[in-house]
Amino acid sequence: MATNKNPLRYLESRKNLTGSACGLVGLALTFAGAAGPYWPVVVAGLYGAGALIAPPERPPLPDFPDPSAQLEELRGDFGRLREYLDGVELPPAAAGRLTELTELLTALLDPGWVAEVLAQDPEGVHALSRAVRQDIPEAVDTFVRTRWWTRLTPGTEPPERHLERQLTLLQEEADRLAVTLREVEARRQESHTRYLEDRGRSQ
């Protein structure tokens, strides 16, 4: 049978505090002469009733990293991705698309007010994390491996076409995220304008 390894925790628990309060009511009744010779039973019963009706203890929430910490980890992973990409030889068209994509991701992840807005968008953080940690390395690695097989079997569809299309789709996704963040700031600016207008009318 499990035992309470921390008696102090129970002393500070809601059940004990509520039961003790009800037990004090029983003692008050005893001193008032209402409990009679059965006062120990009354006090114990009230304590037990109070412990039963007390709300259960709420366990602490898991200590997950906040969005700022998640972005900091993502910046480190993005740095490692950039080092990997620097060592991969890509066709000029795909290399150009990849450069545009990484420049946009760099702008979104750089510490500053943009990252502060991004940190308030969990879906945006998830989308960037997926692009950096999964989509981009998978697209490039698949191209490298497929290109090797294509050299053995000429006449098949060039793998760079798929890579260019994949990078284009990822660029469009990152562009949509940038637009979303811009709209957040635009709404904030509009809200401040309305606030100043309303304040001016009320004076």
Short mmCIF file of C-alpha atoms in Angstrom, two decimals:
data_model
loop_
_atom_site.label_atom_id
_atom_site.label_comp_id
_atom_site.label_asym_id
_atom_site.label_seq_id
_atom_site.Cartn_x
_atom_site.Cartn_y
_atom_site.Cartn_z
CA MET A 1 0.00 0.00 0.00
CA ALA A 2 1.31 3.44 -0.94
CA THR A 3 2.20 5.70 1.95
CA ASN A 4 2.41 9.46 2.08
CA LYS A 5 6.12 10.21 1.80
CA ASN A 6 5.64 13.85 2.71
CA PRO A 7 3.43 14.38 5.80
CA LEU A 8 3.93 18.14 5.57
CA ARG A 9 2.28 18.10 2.17
CA TYR A 10 -0.89 16.63 3.68
CA LEU A 11 -0.84 19.15 6.53
CA GLU A 12 -0.91 21.90 3.92
CA SER A 13 -3.49 20.17 1.73
CA ARG A 14 -6.99 21.44 1.11
CA LYS A 15 -8.49 18.32 2.67
CA ASN A 16 -6.66 18.82 5.96
CA LEU A 17 -7.33 22.57 6.06
CA THR A 18 -11.04 22.15 5.31
CA GLY A 19 -11.35 19.25 7.75
CA SER A 20 -9.56 21.24 10.44
CA ALA A 21 -11.93 24.17 9.92
CA CYS A 22 -14.93 21.88 10.30
CA GLY A 23 -13.31 20.27 13.34
CA LEU A 24 -12.99 23.72 14.93
CA VAL A 25 -16.72 24.14 14.42
CA GLY A 26 -17.16 20.89 16.34
CA LEU A 27 -15.00 22.21 19.17
CA ALA A 28 -17.04 25.39 19.25
CA LEU A 29 -20.18 23.32 19.55
CA THR A 30 -18.54 21.37 22.37
CA PHE A 31 -17.67 24.51 24.31
CA ALA A 32 -21.21 25.75 23.73
CA GLY A 33 -22.52 22.56 25.29
CA ALA A 34 -24.24 21.36 22.12
CA ALA A 35 -22.11 18.26 21.53
CA GLY A 36 -22.53 16.65 24.95
CA PRO A 37 -20.49 13.63 25.94
CA TYR A 38 -20.12 12.62 22.28
CA TRP A 39 -18.00 15.62 21.40
CA PRO A 40 -15.01 13.53 20.16
CA VAL A 41 -17.31 11.80 17.67
CA VAL A 42 -18.78 15.14 16.58
CA VAL A 43 -15.34 16.73 16.08
CA ALA A 44 -13.99 13.70 14.22
CA GLY A 45 -17.13 13.46 12.10
CA LEU A 46 -16.99 17.11 11.14
CA TYR A 47 -13.30 16.82 10.33
CA GLY A 48 -13.98 13.81 8.11
CA ALA A 49 -16.91 15.53 6.40
CA GLY A 50 -14.79 18.59 5.73
CA ALA A 51 -12.00 16.49 4.27
CA LEU A 52 -14.51 14.75 1.98
CA ILE A 53 -16.08 17.93 0.63
CA ALA A 54 -12.75 19.70 0.09
CA PRO A 55 -11.84 20.15 -3.58
CA PRO A 56 -9.13 17.76 -4.79
CA GLU A 57 -5.54 18.92 -4.99
CA ARG A 58 -4.61 20.19 -8.44
CA PRO A 59 -1.29 18.75 -9.64
CA PRO A 60 1.15 21.30 -11.06
CA LEU A 61 1.18 21.71 -14.83
CA PRO A 62 4.14 20.28 -16.74
CA ASP A 63 6.98 22.76 -17.07
CA PHE A 64 7.09 23.06 -20.85
CA PRO A 65 9.44 25.60 -22.43
CA ASP A 66 7.78 28.90 -23.29
CA PRO A 67 7.59 30.03 -26.95
CA SER A 68 10.70 32.21 -26.58
CA ALA A 69 12.71 29.19 -25.42
CA GLN A 70 11.28 27.13 -28.28
CA LEU A 71 12.38 29.76 -30.77
CA GLU A 72 15.86 29.83 -29.25
CA GLU A 73 16.17 26.06 -29.72
CA LEU A 74 14.82 26.41 -33.25
CA ARG A 75 17.46 29.04 -34.06
CA GLY A 76 20.14 26.56 -33.02
CA ASP A 77 18.64 23.86 -35.24
CA PHE A 78 18.37 26.34 -38.11
CA GLY A 79 22.05 27.15 -37.73
CA ARG A 80 22.90 23.46 -38.02
CA LEU A 81 20.64 23.20 -41.06
CA ARG A 82 22.48 26.09 -42.72
CA GLU A 83 25.80 24.32 -42.15
CA TYR A 84 24.37 21.16 -43.74
CA LEU A 85 23.01 23.08 -46.75
CA ASP A 86 26.36 24.81 -47.29
CA GLY A 87 27.89 21.41 -47.97
CA VAL A 88 25.30 20.33 -50.55
CA GLU A 89 25.73 21.10 -54.25
CA LEU A 90 22.42 22.06 -55.86
CA PRO A 91 21.45 23.12 -59.39
CA PRO A 92 21.39 26.91 -59.86
CA ALA A 93 17.58 27.23 -59.98
CA ALA A 94 17.06 25.14 -56.84
CA ALA A 95 19.95 26.86 -55.09
CA GLY A 96 18.36 30.24 -55.81
CA ARG A 97 14.99 29.17 -54.43
CA LEU A 98 16.66 27.71 -51.36
CA THR A 99 18.55 30.97 -50.77
CA GLU A 100 15.31 32.96 -50.91
CA LEU A 101 13.66 30.55 -48.48
CA THR A 102 16.50 30.55 -45.96
CA GLU A 103 16.74 34.35 -46.07
CA LEU A 104 13.05 34.62 -45.21
CA LEU A 105 13.39 32.07 -42.40
CA THR A 106 16.39 33.99 -41.08
CA ALA A 107 14.35 37.20 -41.00
CA LEU A 108 11.51 35.45 -39.15
CA LEU A 109 13.78 33.78 -36.60
CA ASP A 110 16.16 36.65 -35.88
CA PRO A 111 15.77 37.92 -32.29
CA GLY A 112 13.73 41.10 -32.14
CA TRP A 113 10.19 42.34 -32.44
CA VAL A 114 9.36 39.98 -35.34
CA ALA A 115 10.27 36.98 -33.20
CA GLU A 116 8.23 38.45 -30.35
CA VAL A 117 5.15 38.52 -32.58
CA LEU A 118 5.95 35.02 -33.85
CA ALA A 119 6.21 33.71 -30.29
CA GLN A 120 2.53 34.60 -29.82
CA ASP A 121 1.58 32.33 -32.76
CA PRO A 122 2.00 28.66 -31.75
CA GLU A 123 0.90 27.48 -35.20
CA GLY A 124 3.52 29.71 -36.80
CA VAL A 125 6.24 28.38 -34.51
CA HIS A 126 5.16 24.84 -35.35
CA ALA A 127 5.21 25.58 -39.08
CA LEU A 128 8.75 26.98 -38.90
CA SER A 129 9.89 24.09 -36.75
CA ARG A 130 8.50 21.61 -39.25
CA ALA A 131 10.16 23.40 -42.16
CA VAL A 132 13.57 23.61 -40.47
CA ARG A 133 13.65 20.22 -38.80
CA GLN A 134 11.80 18.12 -41.34
CA ASP A 135 10.70 19.56 -44.68
CA ILE A 136 13.85 21.31 -45.92
CA PRO A 137 16.38 18.63 -44.90
CA GLU A 138 14.08 15.90 -46.25
CA ALA A 139 13.65 17.69 -49.59
CA VAL A 140 17.39 18.23 -50.05
CA ASP A 141 18.43 14.77 -48.86
CA THR A 142 15.85 13.08 -51.09
CA PHE A 143 17.16 15.09 -54.05
CA VAL A 144 20.76 14.07 -53.34
CA ARG A 145 19.86 10.39 -53.14
CA THR A 146 17.54 10.45 -56.15
CA ARG A 147 20.12 12.32 -58.25
CA TRP A 148 22.58 9.49 -57.68
CA TRP A 149 20.07 6.91 -58.97
CA THR A 150 19.19 9.13 -61.92
CA ARG A 151 22.80 9.04 -63.06
CA LEU A 152 22.54 5.23 -63.19
CA THR A 153 19.24 5.30 -65.04
CA PRO A 154 19.31 8.24 -67.49
CA GLY A 155 16.10 9.33 -69.20
CA THR A 156 14.01 9.57 -66.03
CA GLU A 157 12.44 12.78 -64.76
CA PRO A 158 15.12 15.15 -63.41
CA PRO A 159 14.94 15.17 -59.59
CA GLU A 160 15.67 18.90 -59.47
CA ARG A 161 12.14 19.55 -60.75
CA HIS A 162 10.68 18.00 -57.62
CA LEU A 163 13.17 19.86 -55.44
CA GLU A 164 12.32 23.20 -57.05
CA ARG A 165 8.60 22.53 -56.60
CA GLN A 166 9.08 21.51 -52.97
CA LEU A 167 11.14 24.62 -52.22
CA THR A 168 8.53 26.78 -53.95
CA LEU A 169 5.76 25.32 -51.79
CA LEU A 170 7.81 25.87 -48.63
CA GLN A 171 8.52 29.44 -49.74
CA GLU A 172 4.80 30.05 -50.24
CA GLU A 173 4.10 28.64 -46.78
CA ALA A 174 6.70 30.92 -45.21
CA ASP A 175 5.31 33.89 -47.16
CA ARG A 176 1.83 33.18 -45.78
CA LEU A 177 3.24 33.13 -42.27
CA ALA A 178 4.97 36.47 -42.85
CA VAL A 179 1.70 37.95 -44.13
CA THR A 180 -0.12 36.65 -41.06
CA LEU A 181 2.40 38.27 -38.73
CA ARG A 182 2.19 41.53 -40.68
CA GLU A 183 -1.60 41.47 -40.34
CA VAL A 184 -1.26 41.00 -36.58
CA GLU A 185 0.83 44.17 -36.38
CA ALA A 186 -1.55 45.99 -38.72
CA ARG A 187 -4.51 45.11 -36.49
CA ARG A 188 -2.56 46.29 -33.48
CA GLN A 189 -1.88 49.61 -35.17
CA GLU A 190 -5.55 49.99 -36.17
CA SER A 191 -6.65 49.20 -32.61
CA HIS A 192 -4.39 51.92 -31.26
CA THR A 193 -5.79 54.39 -33.79
CA ARG A 194 -9.36 53.56 -32.70
CA TYR A 195 -8.36 53.90 -29.06
CA LEU A 196 -6.91 57.38 -29.66
CA GLU A 197 -9.99 58.40 -31.66
CA ASP A 198 -12.35 57.18 -28.94
CA ARG A 199 -10.30 58.90 -26.27
CA GLY A 200 -10.40 62.15 -28.26
CA ARG A 201 -14.17 62.00 -28.59
CA SER A 202 -14.64 61.38 -24.87
CA GLN A 203 -12.71 64.51 -23.87
#
